[in-house]
Amino acid sequence: MKFRFENFGYFDQAELELGELTLICGSNNVGKTYLNYAIYGFLERLQFGFHELVINRSLLKEGMEHGVFWFDLKQFEPKLAESLNDYSDWYTSILDNVFSSPEGAFEKSKMQCLQEGLLPLDYSEAMEDSLQANGVNIHFQKNPHESRAEITVEAEEINSQTVGVLTNFLRRQIFNLFLNKKLRKPFVITAERTGIALFQKELDLSKNVIIEKLTSVKKNNIDAYSIFPSVLAEMLSRYPISVKNNIDLIRDLENIRKKKSHFFESEQANNQQVKQLLTTMTQMLNGSFQQVNGDTYFVPRKERKRSKVDPLPMYMSSSSVKSLLLLDAYIKHLASPRDILIIDEPELNLHPRNQIWMARLLAQLVNAGIHVLITTHSDFLVKEFNHLLMLSQSFPDRAKLMKRFGYSEAEVLKSHQVKAYIATEQHTLEQAVIDERGIQLDSFDTVILDQGDVTDAISFALDSP
């Protein structure tokens, strides 16, 4: 999917196409997080489809009366382009809500999902789906390479409600055909994750305050309806949707830990790729998480010849542990191959060695089918991605080098999988070149070379007689 941004925070105009792995780089305060959060919100809401896509209800009613009818999906291609533009306009209009920003902050902004690669529709695969709801049984079947689908409907009664059920069902099929291969379920990990992991209990106090205020209102015979809006306005958190969702996730960790992600379902659990994911995550954490009476604890890995360390509550755990909490929960309990994982600064609070492990973990996720979008300042992260890109080529001693440095084929990246962008002083995004040596990002190299020059100059002066 490809996006265009206009008058969007730091950016006058920018275009960004999502790859299997997408990096947004740049100096501080240039709007990288704006793009991350905006794309997350766009994809999160887009999952629910185009509710305004017009389908002739009279024809559907007639088809329901016959019980079986043909439905040509191709007729909706022009309408889909229009619907995508309408959705982009609608999403732009609610950006203040997405970012919890002051009203009018995005008044001149525009975000658009471009149609490149989305149309014409691909009818090559078969489609089949069923629904039983509100007294209606629907069966949908489309053969490979055909645009027409056979619809079978059994309804206790044909009225506006049952026709509406069929209409929404068919909208979903059209939407799936349009974007199913392109659209991925987003999961976001924000840069505020360490604070959320630490202060989630305090954030929950706001709920108790609302209850206490409403109880006081009732005791004093005050009209609750008159004061309730002001109480909500007072207590409503001023966080972007992405941050709110991270808060909700940590709040629900006890239930989430009862689930198993795609990687840890029975048929996947012994897969070598899954074992490597778990090993890499453990390597970074040097321990594991557990839930005790609704609270999250970190259990450090026991070292040989040293006493076992008791589980640590979050407030006693390191910043790196708090930074990795959500990623650990995602991989073990929530991940699905049709996801896009969006992370603000995956290197946050990590030692350079762990930043390298992070790059390898993200590459493993990409090769397991999960797309990844990150913002980063980490030269270690980019350099490791470059190593993984270089290893995709054939050259003498490749196998020997991979064994020497502990790489596996599950970590190797190909250039067509990766897209990288740099925020420029011209207030736009510039796409980085990716060649046989990896991602070419001069901004990191320039700073490193400058530091080297300073070191050389000072060292030379110190060594001079």
XYZ file of C-alpha atoms in Angstrom:
465
model
C 0.000 0.000 0.000
C 1.170 3.499 -0.798
C 0.330 6.691 1.097
C 0.612 10.386 0.295
C 0.816 13.061 3.005
C 0.364 16.813 2.540
C 0.898 19.530 5.178
C 1.340 16.765 7.719
C 3.279 18.080 10.698
C 6.904 18.480 9.608
C 6.177 17.245 6.085
C 4.994 19.586 3.337
C 4.554 16.588 1.077
C 5.687 12.981 1.328
C 4.963 9.588 -0.199
C 5.612 6.261 1.468
C 5.036 2.748 0.163
C 4.925 -0.086 2.665
C 7.240 -3.017 2.044
C 7.590 -6.229 3.990
C 10.071 -4.274 6.130
C 9.790 -0.474 6.078
C 12.137 1.930 7.871
C 11.527 5.640 8.479
C 14.740 7.372 9.532
C 15.702 10.948 10.293
C 16.801 13.299 13.031
C 14.687 14.187 16.069
C 11.464 16.185 15.781
C 10.855 15.604 12.073
C 7.487 13.845 12.299
C 8.472 10.185 11.942
C 6.107 9.162 14.735
C 3.305 11.196 13.122
C 3.551 8.954 10.069
C 3.644 5.772 12.156
C 0.581 6.718 14.196
C -1.317 7.959 11.143
C -0.726 4.737 9.206
C -1.701 2.670 12.247
C -4.999 4.526 12.663
C -5.733 4.332 8.935
C -5.238 0.565 8.795
C -7.006 -0.093 12.083
C -10.229 1.514 10.872
C -9.939 0.272 7.297
C -10.371 -3.315 8.521
C -14.081 -2.629 8.977
C -14.537 -1.979 5.270
C -16.418 0.557 3.190
C -19.848 0.899 4.770
C -21.004 3.395 2.143
C -20.365 1.188 -0.902
C -23.679 1.346 -2.795
C -25.275 -1.967 -3.806
C -28.671 -2.078 -5.525
C -30.929 -3.386 -2.745
C -33.872 -3.939 -5.132
C -31.802 -6.409 -7.155
C -30.688 -8.139 -3.958
C -34.288 -8.428 -2.796
C -35.223 -9.957 -6.136
C -32.323 -12.405 -5.844
C -33.407 -13.380 -2.330
C -36.880 -14.153 -3.646
C -35.371 -16.587 -6.169
C -33.094 -18.144 -3.508
C -30.100 -18.437 -5.862
C -28.615 -15.700 -8.049
C -25.394 -14.561 -9.708
C -23.522 -11.498 -8.445
C -20.861 -9.877 -10.658
C -18.068 -8.335 -8.578
C -16.434 -6.592 -11.543
C -19.163 -3.943 -11.678
C -17.828 -2.450 -8.427
C -14.269 -1.655 -9.567
C -15.038 2.019 -10.410
C -16.934 2.410 -7.137
C -14.045 0.959 -5.110
C -11.643 3.655 -6.303
C -14.185 6.278 -5.275
C -14.793 4.569 -1.924
C -11.069 4.503 -1.141
C -10.827 8.242 -1.853
C -13.889 8.881 0.313
C -12.380 6.830 3.124
C -9.105 8.787 2.884
C -11.027 12.080 3.087
C -13.042 10.834 6.061
C -9.919 9.632 7.865
C -8.198 12.974 7.284
C -11.210 14.688 8.875
C -10.792 12.712 12.130
C -7.006 13.112 12.519
C -7.558 15.372 15.545
C -9.255 12.410 17.201
C -6.574 9.934 16.100
C -3.841 12.083 17.651
C -5.960 13.576 20.485
C -4.704 16.931 19.255
C -6.357 20.350 19.665
C -9.237 20.899 17.277
C -8.012 22.183 13.927
C -4.422 20.967 14.344
C -4.746 18.965 11.109
C -7.104 21.358 9.359
C -4.762 21.791 6.372
C -3.470 18.209 6.364
C -4.330 15.456 3.920
C -3.580 11.747 3.977
C -4.451 9.597 0.999
C -4.111 5.901 0.221
C -3.112 5.698 -3.440
C -4.738 3.196 -5.790
C -1.514 1.973 -7.388
C -1.466 -1.816 -7.448
C -4.975 -2.142 -6.016
C -6.967 -2.089 -9.258
C -7.995 -3.904 -11.392
C -9.148 -6.634 -9.037
C -7.470 -10.024 -9.050
C -10.059 -12.764 -9.601
C -7.554 -15.617 -9.891
C -8.349 -17.235 -6.544
C -11.526 -19.007 -5.490
C -13.635 -17.434 -2.741
C -16.156 -19.069 -0.429
C -17.900 -17.766 2.667
C -21.102 -18.267 4.663
C -23.164 -16.349 7.195
C -26.068 -17.178 9.499
C -27.599 -14.113 11.147
C -31.016 -12.606 11.924
C -32.944 -15.410 10.250
C -30.828 -15.376 7.083
C -28.524 -18.134 5.773
C -26.134 -16.922 3.057
C -23.590 -18.892 1.039
C -21.119 -17.152 -1.307
C -18.987 -19.030 -3.842
C -16.695 -17.741 -6.606
C -14.647 -20.007 -8.857
C -11.015 -19.217 -9.797
C -10.530 -16.651 -12.592
C -14.216 -15.684 -12.583
C -15.662 -12.356 -11.485
C -19.170 -13.739 -10.932
C -20.150 -15.362 -7.651
C -23.089 -17.646 -6.932
C -25.167 -16.481 -3.967
C -27.533 -18.855 -2.168
C -29.935 -17.290 0.335
C -32.481 -18.790 2.711
C -34.504 -16.239 4.679
C -37.378 -16.677 7.129
C -38.694 -13.357 5.878
C -37.585 -10.931 3.161
C -37.657 -7.389 4.535
C -35.405 -4.347 4.868
C -33.499 -5.933 7.760
C -32.697 -9.212 6.006
C -31.825 -7.405 2.764
C -29.516 -5.230 4.873
C -27.779 -8.347 6.250
C -27.133 -9.568 2.697
C -25.972 -6.107 1.590
C -23.376 -5.861 4.372
C -22.227 -9.436 3.756
C -21.617 -8.710 0.058
C -19.843 -5.445 0.890
C -17.459 -7.495 2.996
C -16.769 -9.910 0.128
C -16.062 -7.020 -2.262
C -13.805 -5.387 0.312
C -11.901 -8.642 0.893
C -11.333 -9.056 -2.837
C -10.160 -5.436 -3.096
C -7.757 -5.258 -0.188
C -7.439 -8.655 1.445
C -3.975 -9.346 0.026
C -2.836 -5.784 0.683
C -4.563 -4.991 3.979
C -2.974 -6.234 7.174
C -4.156 -6.077 10.747
C -1.985 -3.467 12.501
C -0.389 -3.916 15.904
C 1.397 -0.871 17.293
C 4.126 -0.568 19.929
C 4.642 3.081 20.814
C 7.674 4.913 22.178
C 5.633 5.501 25.358
C 5.668 1.753 26.119
C 8.102 1.963 29.039
C 5.986 4.541 30.855
C 2.785 2.614 30.162
C 4.303 -0.597 31.535
C 5.287 1.226 34.716
C 2.323 3.537 35.341
C -0.646 1.566 33.990
C -2.047 1.058 37.507
C -1.937 4.793 38.153
C -3.639 5.458 34.812
C -6.460 3.136 35.871
C -7.175 5.357 38.875
C -9.047 7.670 36.507
C -11.849 5.094 36.277
C -12.193 5.038 40.047
C -12.256 8.829 40.202
C -15.171 8.927 37.740
C -17.098 6.384 39.817
C -16.422 8.331 43.024
C -17.583 11.593 41.448
C -20.790 10.050 40.118
C -21.471 8.442 43.518
C -21.030 11.841 45.158
C -23.426 13.361 42.618
C -26.095 10.799 43.497
C -25.701 11.301 47.258
C -26.089 15.054 46.900
C -29.175 14.775 44.649
C -27.404 16.488 41.748
C -28.563 15.746 38.209
C -25.988 13.198 37.030
C -26.752 13.858 33.357
C -25.801 17.510 33.712
C -22.409 16.822 35.275
C -21.448 13.591 33.493
C -20.128 15.253 30.285
C -17.866 17.573 32.284
C -16.560 14.645 34.369
C -15.740 12.726 31.213
C -14.068 15.746 29.632
C -12.011 16.210 32.793
C -10.882 12.584 32.983
C -10.510 11.794 29.281
C -6.865 10.965 28.558
C -5.101 13.161 26.040
C -3.262 10.387 24.237
C -3.209 9.338 20.581
C -5.277 6.266 19.679
C -2.105 4.190 19.371
C -1.012 5.030 22.924
C -4.511 4.389 24.306
C -4.491 0.982 22.646
C -1.140 0.159 24.262
C -2.587 1.129 27.649
C -5.601 -1.127 27.057
C -3.351 -3.992 26.017
C -1.184 -3.836 29.136
C -4.336 -3.517 31.236
C -5.559 -6.800 29.713
C -2.258 -8.706 29.814
C -3.579 -11.302 32.259
C -6.205 -12.427 29.720
C -3.900 -12.004 26.737
C -1.344 -14.384 28.251
C -3.973 -17.140 28.148
C -3.904 -16.991 24.342
C -1.386 -18.466 21.926
C -0.148 -16.637 18.862
C 0.038 -18.306 15.468
C 3.651 -19.224 16.206
C 2.794 -21.178 19.332
C -0.256 -23.097 18.145
C 0.205 -26.855 18.377
C 1.106 -27.411 14.716
C 3.677 -24.576 14.795
C 5.210 -24.960 18.253
C 8.000 -27.344 17.211
C 8.852 -25.421 14.068
C 12.535 -24.447 13.941
C 11.564 -20.907 12.957
C 9.423 -20.560 16.092
C 12.192 -21.912 18.300
C 14.569 -19.347 16.838
C 12.093 -16.509 17.479
C 11.774 -17.561 21.103
C 15.544 -17.930 21.482
C 16.189 -14.459 20.055
C 13.546 -12.876 22.301
C 14.997 -14.625 25.365
C 18.483 -13.518 24.327
C 17.395 -9.869 24.482
C 15.319 -10.185 27.647
C 17.645 -12.487 29.571
C 14.528 -13.746 31.320
C 10.771 -14.039 30.930
C 7.477 -12.488 32.066
C 4.737 -13.942 34.242
C 1.410 -12.727 35.607
C 0.741 -12.905 39.353
C -2.658 -11.765 40.646
C -3.139 -9.439 37.691
C 0.328 -7.866 37.907
C 3.223 -8.420 35.513
C 6.548 -9.652 36.866
C 9.907 -10.168 35.204
C 11.712 -13.417 35.995
C 15.483 -13.044 35.380
C 17.223 -16.045 33.877
C 19.151 -17.990 36.512
C 22.906 -17.932 36.067
C 25.009 -20.976 36.834
C 26.530 -21.052 40.322
C 24.349 -18.114 41.414
C 21.196 -18.091 43.510
C 17.841 -17.834 41.784
C 16.484 -14.268 41.616
C 12.886 -13.731 42.729
C 10.419 -12.338 40.162
C 10.634 -8.546 39.912
C 7.634 -6.200 39.607
C 7.762 -3.761 36.714
C 8.837 -0.837 38.899
C 11.971 -2.802 39.892
C 12.757 -4.046 36.382
C 15.167 -2.409 33.960
C 14.078 0.031 31.270
C 14.986 -2.516 28.586
C 12.639 -5.077 30.158
C 9.769 -2.576 30.149
C 10.609 -1.644 26.563
C 10.322 -5.290 25.441
C 7.150 -6.185 27.367
C 4.676 -5.506 24.550
C 6.826 -7.120 21.861
C 7.137 -10.270 23.969
C 3.354 -10.380 24.496
C 2.733 -9.828 20.791
C 5.036 -12.596 19.577
C 3.882 -15.194 22.101
C 0.176 -14.430 22.376
C -1.158 -12.263 19.523
C 0.910 -12.503 16.331
C -0.653 -13.649 13.060
C 0.975 -13.941 9.600
C -1.470 -11.357 8.174
C -0.308 -8.635 10.594
C 1.747 -5.498 10.185
C 3.804 -4.748 13.297
C 4.390 -1.005 13.760
C 7.115 -0.029 16.252
C 8.369 3.377 17.267
C 12.119 3.141 17.927
C 12.575 -0.620 18.456
C 16.053 0.169 19.792
C 14.595 2.097 22.760
C 16.634 1.478 25.963
C 18.558 -1.399 24.382
C 22.312 -1.984 24.543
C 23.948 -2.036 21.066
C 24.245 -5.833 21.246
C 20.516 -6.117 21.856
C 19.814 -3.639 19.059
C 21.550 -6.103 16.756
C 19.430 -8.936 18.135
C 16.358 -6.760 17.599
C 17.203 -6.372 13.898
C 17.554 -10.131 13.577
C 14.257 -10.707 15.395
C 12.408 -8.277 13.103
C 13.919 -9.993 10.059
C 12.707 -13.347 11.393
C 9.189 -11.918 11.762
C 9.272 -10.571 8.200
C 10.282 -13.967 6.845
C 7.534 -15.579 8.933
C 4.953 -13.488 7.050
C 4.528 -10.473 9.341
C 5.198 -7.081 7.775
C 7.101 -4.569 9.903
C 7.107 -0.741 9.913
C 9.559 1.054 12.204
C 11.010 4.457 12.945
C 14.628 4.352 14.048
C 17.741 6.354 14.922
C 19.868 3.248 15.382
C 22.929 2.782 13.216
C 23.363 -0.665 14.798
C 19.896 -1.686 13.642
C 20.435 -0.448 10.079
C 23.902 -2.004 9.845
C 22.517 -5.378 10.909
C 19.737 -5.142 8.335
C 22.490 -4.447 5.806
C 24.356 -7.585 6.893
C 21.170 -9.606 6.393
C 20.646 -8.025 2.964
C 24.231 -8.736 1.875
C 23.865 -12.363 2.941
C 21.022 -12.820 0.425
C 23.616 -12.867 -2.362
C 25.713 -15.786 -3.543
C 29.445 -15.447 -2.908
C 32.372 -17.650 -1.833
C 32.456 -18.579 1.855
C 28.869 -17.412 2.425
C 27.952 -20.575 4.336
C 31.156 -20.389 6.355
C 30.487 -16.755 7.336
C 26.878 -17.474 8.286
C 27.991 -20.321 10.536
C 30.806 -18.246 12.044
C 28.477 -15.390 13.036
C 25.464 -17.526 13.882
C 23.105 -16.431 11.100
C 20.294 -18.580 9.723
C 18.388 -18.469 6.443
C 15.292 -17.366 8.413
C 17.020 -14.017 9.056
C 18.281 -13.270 5.546
C 16.531 -10.372 3.790
C 16.190 -9.748 0.058
C 16.272 -6.221 -1.332
C 12.731 -6.441 -2.735
C 11.415 -6.995 0.812
C 12.800 -3.742 2.214
C 11.925 -0.076 1.785
C 13.650 2.735 3.676
C 12.959 6.468 3.878
C 14.795 9.443 5.318
C 13.135 12.659 6.508
C 14.975 15.504 4.747
C 15.564 19.185 5.494
C 13.281 19.911 2.531
C 10.345 18.651 4.649
C 9.720 15.539 2.620
C 10.627 11.844 2.585
C 13.428 10.613 0.379
C 13.520 6.920 -0.481
C 16.877 5.349 0.285
C 18.736 3.319 -2.310
C 19.015 -0.386 -1.475
C 21.776 -2.187 -3.368
C 24.083 -5.184 -2.909
C 25.624 -3.472 0.148
C 22.286 -2.816 1.812
C 20.463 0.399 2.723
C 22.364 3.555 1.814
C 21.692 6.117 4.569
C 24.230 8.935 4.485
C 22.801 10.628 7.586
C 24.156 7.924 9.924
C 27.457 7.590 8.078
C 28.062 11.355 8.167
C 27.640 11.552 11.948
C 29.887 8.512 12.504
C 32.592 9.934 10.222
C 32.365 13.322 11.952
C 32.842 11.645 15.332
C 35.803 9.734 13.934
C 37.373 12.998 12.753
C 36.943 14.520 16.223
C 38.505 11.433 17.842
C 41.455 11.503 15.438
C 42.042 15.227 15.971
C 41.975 15.009 19.775
C 44.103 11.828 19.807
C 46.659 13.446 17.497
C 46.807 16.512 19.753
C 47.267 14.349 22.862
C 50.082 12.385 21.228
C 51.899 15.483 19.961
C 55.072 16.489 21.863
